[in-house]
């Protein structure tokens, strides 16, 4: 799913596709309380932290590196940190205006941030 968001469509729209994919996935999980549970476990349980870190490294980061042709782990981690920060702020902490922002507006804003960070992947190094 993440890989498809990275490669299907024009490169200049990758950030928006990725934001839409992440928010769609997260909002489906949100109906079962998964976001809050995940963040609580990440704060309290070292085994969950390690499992999540392995997933991010071996699945998400590997997919991004494969598609953008770079091995800039720090830049990719910064992009993922921005995404996780938005998810935590919107769905768990419920900070305004993120919490009440329409899904479409959030995709537009987050997509632009992701796109800029993806652009940095090409220029760093």
XYZ file of C-alpha atoms in Angstrom:
125
model
C 0.000 0.000 0.000
C 2.749 2.463 0.933
C 4.844 1.395 -2.061
C 1.917 1.978 -4.414
C 1.449 5.477 -2.977
C 5.104 6.191 -3.707
C 5.223 4.981 -7.306
C 1.749 5.208 -8.849
C 1.256 8.620 -10.389
C 3.356 11.713 -11.017
C 6.362 12.176 -8.710
C 5.244 15.711 -7.818
C 2.081 14.240 -6.225
C 3.822 11.539 -4.172
C 3.495 13.447 -0.890
C -0.249 13.853 -1.280
C -0.733 10.194 -2.263
C 1.329 9.094 0.722
C -0.595 11.403 3.091
C -3.930 10.082 1.790
C -2.778 6.464 2.160
C -1.544 7.022 5.711
C -4.670 8.892 6.825
C -7.001 6.337 5.206
C -5.187 3.502 6.958
C -5.044 5.331 10.282
C -8.702 6.368 10.205
C -9.786 2.790 9.513
C -7.725 1.687 12.510
C -9.085 4.586 14.580
C -12.550 3.057 14.669
C -11.211 0.274 16.879
C -9.126 2.511 19.178
C -5.900 1.236 17.647
C -4.070 4.598 17.467
C -4.396 5.321 21.176
C -3.457 1.753 22.070
C -0.410 1.811 19.801
C 0.905 5.110 21.150
C 0.303 4.016 24.754
C 2.169 0.760 24.156
C 5.016 2.595 22.440
C 5.385 4.791 25.509
C 5.292 1.920 27.994
C 6.505 -1.325 26.432
C 10.035 -1.878 25.147
C 9.032 -4.986 23.156
C 6.402 -2.954 21.287
C 8.950 -0.185 20.721
C 11.371 -2.680 19.174
C 8.692 -4.326 17.030
C 7.494 -0.937 15.781
C 11.053 0.251 15.113
C 11.747 -2.929 13.135
C 8.543 -2.456 11.141
C 9.388 1.163 10.356
C 12.941 0.275 9.354
C 12.280 -2.925 7.408
C 8.964 -2.069 5.782
C 8.350 1.657 5.576
C 11.905 2.994 5.290
C 12.935 0.168 2.967
C 9.993 0.955 0.654
C 10.800 4.652 0.603
C 14.507 4.051 -0.038
C 13.682 1.622 -2.836
C 11.403 4.121 -4.558
C 13.382 7.335 -4.120
C 16.728 5.665 -4.751
C 18.495 6.987 -1.707
C 19.987 5.682 1.484
C 19.493 8.761 3.620
C 18.097 7.192 6.756
C 18.091 10.412 8.774
C 16.108 12.366 6.169
C 13.573 9.538 5.843
C 13.266 9.268 9.621
C 12.605 13.012 9.823
C 9.795 12.616 7.283
C 8.320 9.710 9.246
C 8.662 11.705 12.477
C 6.605 14.509 10.948
C 3.921 11.998 9.933
C 3.845 10.325 13.353
C 3.700 13.733 15.027
C 0.627 14.682 13.015
C -1.033 11.338 13.793
C -0.328 11.686 17.515
C -1.457 15.324 17.589
C -4.676 14.723 15.642
C -5.897 11.338 16.818
C -4.495 10.843 20.311
C -3.822 14.257 21.890
C -6.512 15.915 19.726
C -4.688 19.228 19.358
C -6.495 21.977 17.502
C -6.693 22.821 14.698
C -5.425 19.396 13.561
C -8.149 17.503 15.426
C -11.027 19.270 13.683
C -9.392 19.879 10.312
C -11.165 18.174 7.426
C -9.458 15.072 6.109
C -9.024 16.730 2.709
C -7.376 19.821 4.202
C -5.067 17.696 6.318
C -4.063 15.633 3.278
C -3.266 18.862 1.422
C -1.130 20.238 4.257
C 0.582 16.983 5.238
C 1.057 16.062 1.586
C 2.905 19.323 0.981
C 5.161 18.710 3.993
C 5.917 15.154 2.853
C 6.574 16.330 -0.708
C 9.056 18.934 0.514
C 10.833 16.365 2.669
C 10.949 13.924 -0.255
C 12.490 16.720 -2.311
C 15.125 17.124 0.380
C 15.997 13.448 0.005
C 17.092 14.180 -3.545
C 19.239 17.182 -2.617
C 20.888 16.054 0.628
C 24.163 14.247 0.445
